[in-house]
Structure formats: structure tokens, C-alpha cells
Coordinates of C-alpha atoms and ligand atoms in Angstrom, one line a residue:
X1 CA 24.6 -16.6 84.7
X2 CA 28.3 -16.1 84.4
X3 CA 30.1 -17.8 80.8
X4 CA 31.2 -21.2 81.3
X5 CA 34.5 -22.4 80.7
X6 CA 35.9 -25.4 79.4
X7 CA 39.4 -26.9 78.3
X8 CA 41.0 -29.6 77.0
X9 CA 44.1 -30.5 79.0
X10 CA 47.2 -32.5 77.6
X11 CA 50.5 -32.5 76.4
X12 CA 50.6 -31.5 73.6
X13 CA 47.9 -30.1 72.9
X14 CA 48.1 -27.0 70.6
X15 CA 47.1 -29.4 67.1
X16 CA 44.2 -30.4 68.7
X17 CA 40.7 -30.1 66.8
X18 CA 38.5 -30.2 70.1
X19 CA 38.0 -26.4 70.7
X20 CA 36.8 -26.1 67.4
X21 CA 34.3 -29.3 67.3
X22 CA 32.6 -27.7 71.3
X23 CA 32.9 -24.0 70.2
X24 CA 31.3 -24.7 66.7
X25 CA 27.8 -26.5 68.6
X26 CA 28.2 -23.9 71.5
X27 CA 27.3 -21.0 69.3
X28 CA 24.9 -23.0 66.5
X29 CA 22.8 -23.9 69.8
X30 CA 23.7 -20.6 71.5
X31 CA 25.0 -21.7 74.7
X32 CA 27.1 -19.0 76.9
X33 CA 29.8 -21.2 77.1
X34 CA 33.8 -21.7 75.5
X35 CA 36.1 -24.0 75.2
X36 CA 39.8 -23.5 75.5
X37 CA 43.1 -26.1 75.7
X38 CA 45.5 -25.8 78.6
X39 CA 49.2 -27.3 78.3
X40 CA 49.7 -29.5 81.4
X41 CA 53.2 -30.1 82.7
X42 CA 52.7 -32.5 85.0
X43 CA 49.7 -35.1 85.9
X44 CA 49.8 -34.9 89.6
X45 CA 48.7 -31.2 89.0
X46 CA 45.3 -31.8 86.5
X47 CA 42.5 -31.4 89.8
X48 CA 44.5 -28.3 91.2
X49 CA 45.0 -26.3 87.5
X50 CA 41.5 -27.2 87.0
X51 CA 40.1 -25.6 89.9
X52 CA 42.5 -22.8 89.8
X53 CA 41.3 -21.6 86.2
X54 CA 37.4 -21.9 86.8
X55 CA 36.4 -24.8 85.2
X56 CA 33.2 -26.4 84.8
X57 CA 34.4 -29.3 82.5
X58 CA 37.6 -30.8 81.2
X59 CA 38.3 -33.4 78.4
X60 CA 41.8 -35.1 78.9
X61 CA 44.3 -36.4 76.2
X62 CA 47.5 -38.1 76.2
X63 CA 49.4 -38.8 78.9
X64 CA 47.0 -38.0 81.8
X65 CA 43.7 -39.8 81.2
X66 CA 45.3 -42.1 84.3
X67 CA 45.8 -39.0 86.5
X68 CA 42.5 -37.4 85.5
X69 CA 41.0 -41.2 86.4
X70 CA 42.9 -40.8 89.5
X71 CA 41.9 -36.9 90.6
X72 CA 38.0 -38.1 90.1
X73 CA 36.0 -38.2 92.8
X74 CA 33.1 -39.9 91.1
X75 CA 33.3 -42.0 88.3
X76 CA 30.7 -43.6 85.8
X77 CA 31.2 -47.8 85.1
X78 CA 32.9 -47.7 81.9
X79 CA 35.4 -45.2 83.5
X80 CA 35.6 -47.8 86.3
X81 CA 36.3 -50.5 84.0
X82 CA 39.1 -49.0 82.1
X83 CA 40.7 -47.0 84.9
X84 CA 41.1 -44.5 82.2
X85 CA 39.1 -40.8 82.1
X86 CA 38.6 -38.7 78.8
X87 CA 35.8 -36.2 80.6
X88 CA 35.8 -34.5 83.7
X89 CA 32.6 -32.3 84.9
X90 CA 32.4 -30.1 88.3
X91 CA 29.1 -31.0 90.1
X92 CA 28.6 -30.0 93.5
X93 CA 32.2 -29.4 94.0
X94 CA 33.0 -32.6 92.9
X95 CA 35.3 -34.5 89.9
X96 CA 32.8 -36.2 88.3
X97 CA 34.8 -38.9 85.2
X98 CA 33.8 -40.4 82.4
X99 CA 35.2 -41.7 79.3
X100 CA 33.6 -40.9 76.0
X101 CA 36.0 -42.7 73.7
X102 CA 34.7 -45.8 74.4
X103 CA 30.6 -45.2 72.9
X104 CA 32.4 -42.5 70.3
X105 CA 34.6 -45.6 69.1
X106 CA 31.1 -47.7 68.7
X107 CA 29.7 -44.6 67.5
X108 CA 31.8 -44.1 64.4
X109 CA 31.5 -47.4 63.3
X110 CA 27.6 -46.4 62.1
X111 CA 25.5 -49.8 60.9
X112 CA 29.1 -52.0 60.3
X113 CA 28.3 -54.7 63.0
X114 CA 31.0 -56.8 63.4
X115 CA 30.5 -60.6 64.4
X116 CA 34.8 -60.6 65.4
X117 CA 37.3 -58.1 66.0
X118 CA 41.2 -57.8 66.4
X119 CA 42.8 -55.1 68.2
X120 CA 46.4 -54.2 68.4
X121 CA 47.7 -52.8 70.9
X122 CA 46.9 -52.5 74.7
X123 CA 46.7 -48.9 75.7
X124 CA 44.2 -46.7 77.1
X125 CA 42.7 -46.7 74.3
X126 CA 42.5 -50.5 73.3
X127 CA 40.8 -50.8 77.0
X128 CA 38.2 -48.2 76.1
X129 CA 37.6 -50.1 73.0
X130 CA 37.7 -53.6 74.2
X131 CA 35.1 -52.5 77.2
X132 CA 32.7 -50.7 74.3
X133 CA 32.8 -53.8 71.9
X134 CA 31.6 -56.2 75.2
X135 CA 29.3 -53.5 76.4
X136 CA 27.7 -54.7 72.3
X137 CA 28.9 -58.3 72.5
X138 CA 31.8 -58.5 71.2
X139 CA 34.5 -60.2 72.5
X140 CA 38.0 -59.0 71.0
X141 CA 41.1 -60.6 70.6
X142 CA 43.8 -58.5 72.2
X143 CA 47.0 -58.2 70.7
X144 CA 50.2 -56.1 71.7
X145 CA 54.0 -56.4 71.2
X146 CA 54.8 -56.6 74.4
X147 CA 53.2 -58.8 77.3
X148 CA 53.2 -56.2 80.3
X149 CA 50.5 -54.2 79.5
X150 CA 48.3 -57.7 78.4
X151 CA 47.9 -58.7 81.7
X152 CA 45.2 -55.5 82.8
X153 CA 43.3 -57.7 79.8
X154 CA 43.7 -60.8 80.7
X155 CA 42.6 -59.8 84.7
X156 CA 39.1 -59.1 83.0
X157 CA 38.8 -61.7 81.2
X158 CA 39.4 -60.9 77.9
X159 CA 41.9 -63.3 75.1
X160 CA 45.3 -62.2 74.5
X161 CA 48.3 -62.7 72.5
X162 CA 51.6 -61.3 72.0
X163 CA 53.1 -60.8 68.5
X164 CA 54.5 -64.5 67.9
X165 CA 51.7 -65.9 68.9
X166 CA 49.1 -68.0 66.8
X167 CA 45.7 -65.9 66.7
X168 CA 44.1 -67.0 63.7
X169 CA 43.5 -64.4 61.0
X170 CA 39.4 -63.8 60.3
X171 CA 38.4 -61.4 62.1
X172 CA 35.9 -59.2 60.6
X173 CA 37.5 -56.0 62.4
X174 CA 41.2 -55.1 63.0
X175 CA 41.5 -51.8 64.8
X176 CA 45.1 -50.0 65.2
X177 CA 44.7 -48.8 68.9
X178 CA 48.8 -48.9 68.5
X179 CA 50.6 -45.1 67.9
X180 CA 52.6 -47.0 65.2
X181 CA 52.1 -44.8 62.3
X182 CA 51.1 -41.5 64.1
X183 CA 54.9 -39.7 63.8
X184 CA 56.4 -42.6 62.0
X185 CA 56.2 -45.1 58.7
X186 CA 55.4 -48.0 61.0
X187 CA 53.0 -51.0 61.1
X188 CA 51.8 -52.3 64.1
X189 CA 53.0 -55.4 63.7
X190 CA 55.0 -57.1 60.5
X191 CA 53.7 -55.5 57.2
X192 CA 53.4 -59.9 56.1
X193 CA 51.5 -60.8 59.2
X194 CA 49.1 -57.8 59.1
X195 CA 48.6 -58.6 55.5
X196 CA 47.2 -61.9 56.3
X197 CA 45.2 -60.6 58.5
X198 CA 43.5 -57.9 56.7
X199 CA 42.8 -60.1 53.8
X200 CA 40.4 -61.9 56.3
X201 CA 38.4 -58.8 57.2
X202 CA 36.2 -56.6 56.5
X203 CA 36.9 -53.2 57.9
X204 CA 40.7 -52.2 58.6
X205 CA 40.0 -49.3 61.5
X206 CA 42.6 -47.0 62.8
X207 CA 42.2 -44.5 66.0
X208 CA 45.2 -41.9 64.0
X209 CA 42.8 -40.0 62.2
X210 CA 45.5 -39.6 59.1
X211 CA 46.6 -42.6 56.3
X212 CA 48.7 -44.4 58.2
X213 CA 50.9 -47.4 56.7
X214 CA 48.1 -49.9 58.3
X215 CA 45.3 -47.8 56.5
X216 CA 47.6 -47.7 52.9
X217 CA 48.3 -51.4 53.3
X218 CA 44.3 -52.1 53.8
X219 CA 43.2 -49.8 50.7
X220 CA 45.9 -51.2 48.5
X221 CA 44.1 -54.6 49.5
X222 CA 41.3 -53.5 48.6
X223 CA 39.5 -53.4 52.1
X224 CA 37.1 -51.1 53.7
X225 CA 39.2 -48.4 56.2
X226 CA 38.3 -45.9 57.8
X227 CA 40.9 -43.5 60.4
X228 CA 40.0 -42.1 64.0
X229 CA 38.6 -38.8 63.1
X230 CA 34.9 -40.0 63.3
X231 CA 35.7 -41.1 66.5
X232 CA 36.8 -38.1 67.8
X233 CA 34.1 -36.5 67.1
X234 CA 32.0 -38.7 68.6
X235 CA 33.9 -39.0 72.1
X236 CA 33.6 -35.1 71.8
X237 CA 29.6 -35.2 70.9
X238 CA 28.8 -37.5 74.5
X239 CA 31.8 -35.5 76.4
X240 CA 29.2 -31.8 75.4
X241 CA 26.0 -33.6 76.0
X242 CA 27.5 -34.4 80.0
X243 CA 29.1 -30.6 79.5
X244 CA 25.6 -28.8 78.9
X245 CA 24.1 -32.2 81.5
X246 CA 21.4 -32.8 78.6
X247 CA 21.4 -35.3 75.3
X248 CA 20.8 -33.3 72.7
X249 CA 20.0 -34.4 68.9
X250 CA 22.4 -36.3 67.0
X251 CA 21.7 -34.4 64.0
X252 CA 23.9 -31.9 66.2
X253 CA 27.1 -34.4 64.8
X254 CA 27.4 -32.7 61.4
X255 CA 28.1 -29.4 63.2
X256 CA 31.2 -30.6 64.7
X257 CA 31.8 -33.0 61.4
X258 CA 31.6 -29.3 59.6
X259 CA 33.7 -27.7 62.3
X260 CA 37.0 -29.6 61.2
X261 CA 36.6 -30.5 57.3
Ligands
NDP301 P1 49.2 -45.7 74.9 O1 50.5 -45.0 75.0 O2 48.4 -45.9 76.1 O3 49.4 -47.1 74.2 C1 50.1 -47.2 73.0 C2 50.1 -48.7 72.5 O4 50.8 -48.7 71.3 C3 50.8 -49.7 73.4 O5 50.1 -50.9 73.4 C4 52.2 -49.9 72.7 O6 52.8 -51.2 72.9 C5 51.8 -49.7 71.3 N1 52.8 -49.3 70.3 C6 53.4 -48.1 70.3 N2 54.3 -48.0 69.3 C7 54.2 -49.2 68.6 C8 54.9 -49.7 67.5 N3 55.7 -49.0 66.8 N4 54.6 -51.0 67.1 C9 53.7 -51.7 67.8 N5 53.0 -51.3 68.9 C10 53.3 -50.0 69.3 O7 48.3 -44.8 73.8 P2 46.8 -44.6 73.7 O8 46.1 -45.9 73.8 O9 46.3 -43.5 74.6 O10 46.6 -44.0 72.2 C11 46.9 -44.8 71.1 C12 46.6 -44.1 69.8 O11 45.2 -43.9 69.7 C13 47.3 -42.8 69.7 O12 47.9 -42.8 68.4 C14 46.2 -41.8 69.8 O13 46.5 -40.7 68.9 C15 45.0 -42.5 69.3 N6 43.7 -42.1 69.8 C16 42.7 -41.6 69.0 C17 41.5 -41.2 69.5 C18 40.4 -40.7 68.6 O14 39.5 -40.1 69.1 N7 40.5 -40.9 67.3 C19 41.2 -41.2 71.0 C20 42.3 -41.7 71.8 C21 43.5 -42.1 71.2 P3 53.8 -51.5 74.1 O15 52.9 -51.8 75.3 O16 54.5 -52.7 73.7 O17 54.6 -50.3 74.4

């Protein structure tokens, strides 16, 4: 059978640690396979690139999991749900989209089950968070600085406030789904207000996988933190197992964890 060939499409992409986590677990469980990153220019043009190249699979990164959600033509529910696709496989012919972020968010956070949880922001990546958390239960409190992007929430069903509104401030998880932080010295909201708040809980979570300001504020408080890396991992653990179309041990995880430390 002929090597298969995988990518990672997005723009940028040329710092990303996902060749390394799929290459490292294609050659300890010695799978004729290899995975590459491809810098797209332009959304609209993810299903034809990915045909022309010979793909079997595709995980997609910033901006275009909304085009690759759009180019499927079959999706799984949770892809449904958030209208957002992190992993692309050819069956048949077909697009077939998922989203892995969302179970490698409730992946990473191990035993820590939290009874509440804050998020801040409302991205693609606070949807495929808020869907995983009510997929266990949980019923987050959305929070983002600016109202447009509430409303997708809102539509299903979930709470939301802006910045200057009153949300209360115990909640046993606060995750930064905001990019404040990730090329800047920012918090995602006022350092005073998310100060509060993270006195009131017990993990401070951020999807950045580097100390941000939000993780520095929450360790000089003395609170439990962890950044996105473990996630990553994760989203890129499921996004192989519907790669290779098998679940696989989990044990598998500290190949990839090995890959990139
Ligand atoms: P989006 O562009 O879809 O959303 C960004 C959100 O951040 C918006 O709600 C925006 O608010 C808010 N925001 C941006 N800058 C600021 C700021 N300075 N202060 C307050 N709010 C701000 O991004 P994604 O959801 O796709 O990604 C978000 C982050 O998550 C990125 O940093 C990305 O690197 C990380 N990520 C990590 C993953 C992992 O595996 N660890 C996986 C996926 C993403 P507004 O609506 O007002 O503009």
C-alpha cells in the first residue's frame, strides 16, 4: 500500500509542533504514513489544495477551521454544534470533519472535575470548549469583550456576559480561550477584575501553551494553572486515532508528550 500523507493546514503554520507529535507515534507504532504542514493563502481553497496534494487527512488551525467546517461533506455532532472543524479525513471520496479540540480540552484537564467554570472569550475555540464541558455537565458562563460573537452562545442556550457585566466570581474554572497574551503582555480582561476572579477558583487554564500574563497573575496568587500544550496534544492524540480509523492505547500520549519537551 502506497505511504499516506497528511498535513496540517494554516496560516501560519511553520511554529507548529503537530508534525512532530503524528510523525513521533507514526514510526514508534510503525505505520507507513507522514505528516507534513501546508501554508494556506486563502480558505475558499482548503478542499481543492487538499485533493490536489494527495491527502488522506488534514488537521486545520487558525483562520480556516470555518472554511474546513464549510468544505466537509460529512460532519460528526460536536463538529455540528460548533460549526467549527479541526480534522478532516478522506473516506470514500468524501470530507469527512470533526473537531478534536473539544474532548483534547476535557482530556487535559485529567481527574480536576470542576463543579463551575468561566470562559473568556467567544471564539472557535470557547465553542469547542463550551460544547465539551456540557457534553460532561457543565454549564459555563461565557464571557467576551465584545457582544457580537455572544450571540452564537446565547442561540444555544448557554449564559453570557460582556465585560461590564455582573457574573459573580466563584467559579472553580476560568479558562483563557482569548488570544490576549499570545503575541502581547495582555489580560483578558482588567488585571483587578480577573484578580477577583481567580481568587475564587481553583484551576486558572489557558489554551496559549506559554506563561501568559493570565497564567503569571494566577501563580503569583497562588492558584493551580496549567497552559494549552496538554491540550494540543490531546486534540492531536483523537485527530491520529480517526487518521489510522482505530483507538489505540492512551499510553500512546507520552509519545507525543516526549515528541515536543
Ligand atoms: P478566535 O479568533 O476565534 O477568537 C479570539 C477571541 O479572543 C475572541 O473572543 C476575541 O474577542 C478575544 N480577544 C482577542 N484579543 C483579545 C484581548 N486583547 N482582550 C480580550 N479578548 C480578546 O480565536 P480561537 O478561538 O481560534 O483561538 C483562541 C486562542 O486559543 C488562540 O490563542 C489559540 O492559539 C488558542 N488555541 C489553542 C489550542 C490548543 O490546542 N492549545 C487549540 C486552539 C486554539 P472579540 O470577539 O471581542 O474580538
Amino acid at each position: 500500500m502506497d505511504k499516506k500523507l497528511f498535513a496540517l493546514f494554516g496560516n501560519p503554520v511553520f511554529h507548529s509542533k503537530s508534525p512532530l507529535l503524528h510523525n513521533s507515534l507514526y514510526k514508534t507504532l510503525q505505520i507507513d504514513a507522514c505528516y507534513t504542514r501546508y501554508l494556506l493563502d486563502e480558505g475558499r481553497l482548503l478542499k481543492e489544495k487538499f485533493l490536489a496534494l494527495g491527502l488522506s487527512g488534514m488537521n486545520i488551525t487558525v483562520p480556516f477551521k470555518e472554511d474546513a467546517f464549510a468544505a466537509c461533506d460529512n460532519l460528526d455532532s460536536f463538529a455540528k454544534d460548533i460549526g467549527a472543524v479541526n480534522t478532516i479525513v478522506l473516506k470514500d471520496g468524501l470530507l469527512c470533519g470533526y473537531n478534536t479540540d473539544a474532548p483534547g480540552f476535557m482530556a487535559s484537564l485529567g481527574s480536576f472535575a470542576p463543579n463551575s467554570a468561566l470562559i473568556l472569550g467567544a471564539g472557535g475555540t470557547a465553542r469547542a470548549i463550551a460544547f465539551a464541558m456540557r457534553a460532561s455537565n457543565i454549564e459555563p458562563v461565557i464571557v467576551n469583550r465584545s457582544a457580537g460573537r455572544l450571540s452564537f452562545f446565547r442561540e444555544h442556550n448557554f449564559k453570557t456576559a460582556t465585560l461590564d457585566e455582573n457574573i459573580g466570581q466563584y467559579f472553580d474554572l476560568v479558562v483563557n480561550t482569548t488570544s490576549a497574551g499570545l503575541t502581547d503582555d495582555e489580560f483578558p480582561m482588567t488585571r483587578e477584575r480577573l484578580r477577583s476572579l481567580l481568587m475564587g477558583s481553583k484551576l486558572a487554564y489557558d489554551c496559549i501553551y506559554k506563561e501568559t500574563p493570565f497564567l503569571k497573575l494566577a501563580k503569583e496568587l497562588n492558584i493551580d494553572s496549567k497552559n494549552g500544550l496538554d491540550m494540543l496534544i490531546w486534540q492531536a492524540f483523537f485527530a491520529f486515532e480517526f487518521f489510522i480509523d482505530k483507538k489505540i492505547d492512551k499510553k500512546y500520549i507520552e509519545v507525543m508528550r516526549d515528541s515536543v519537551s
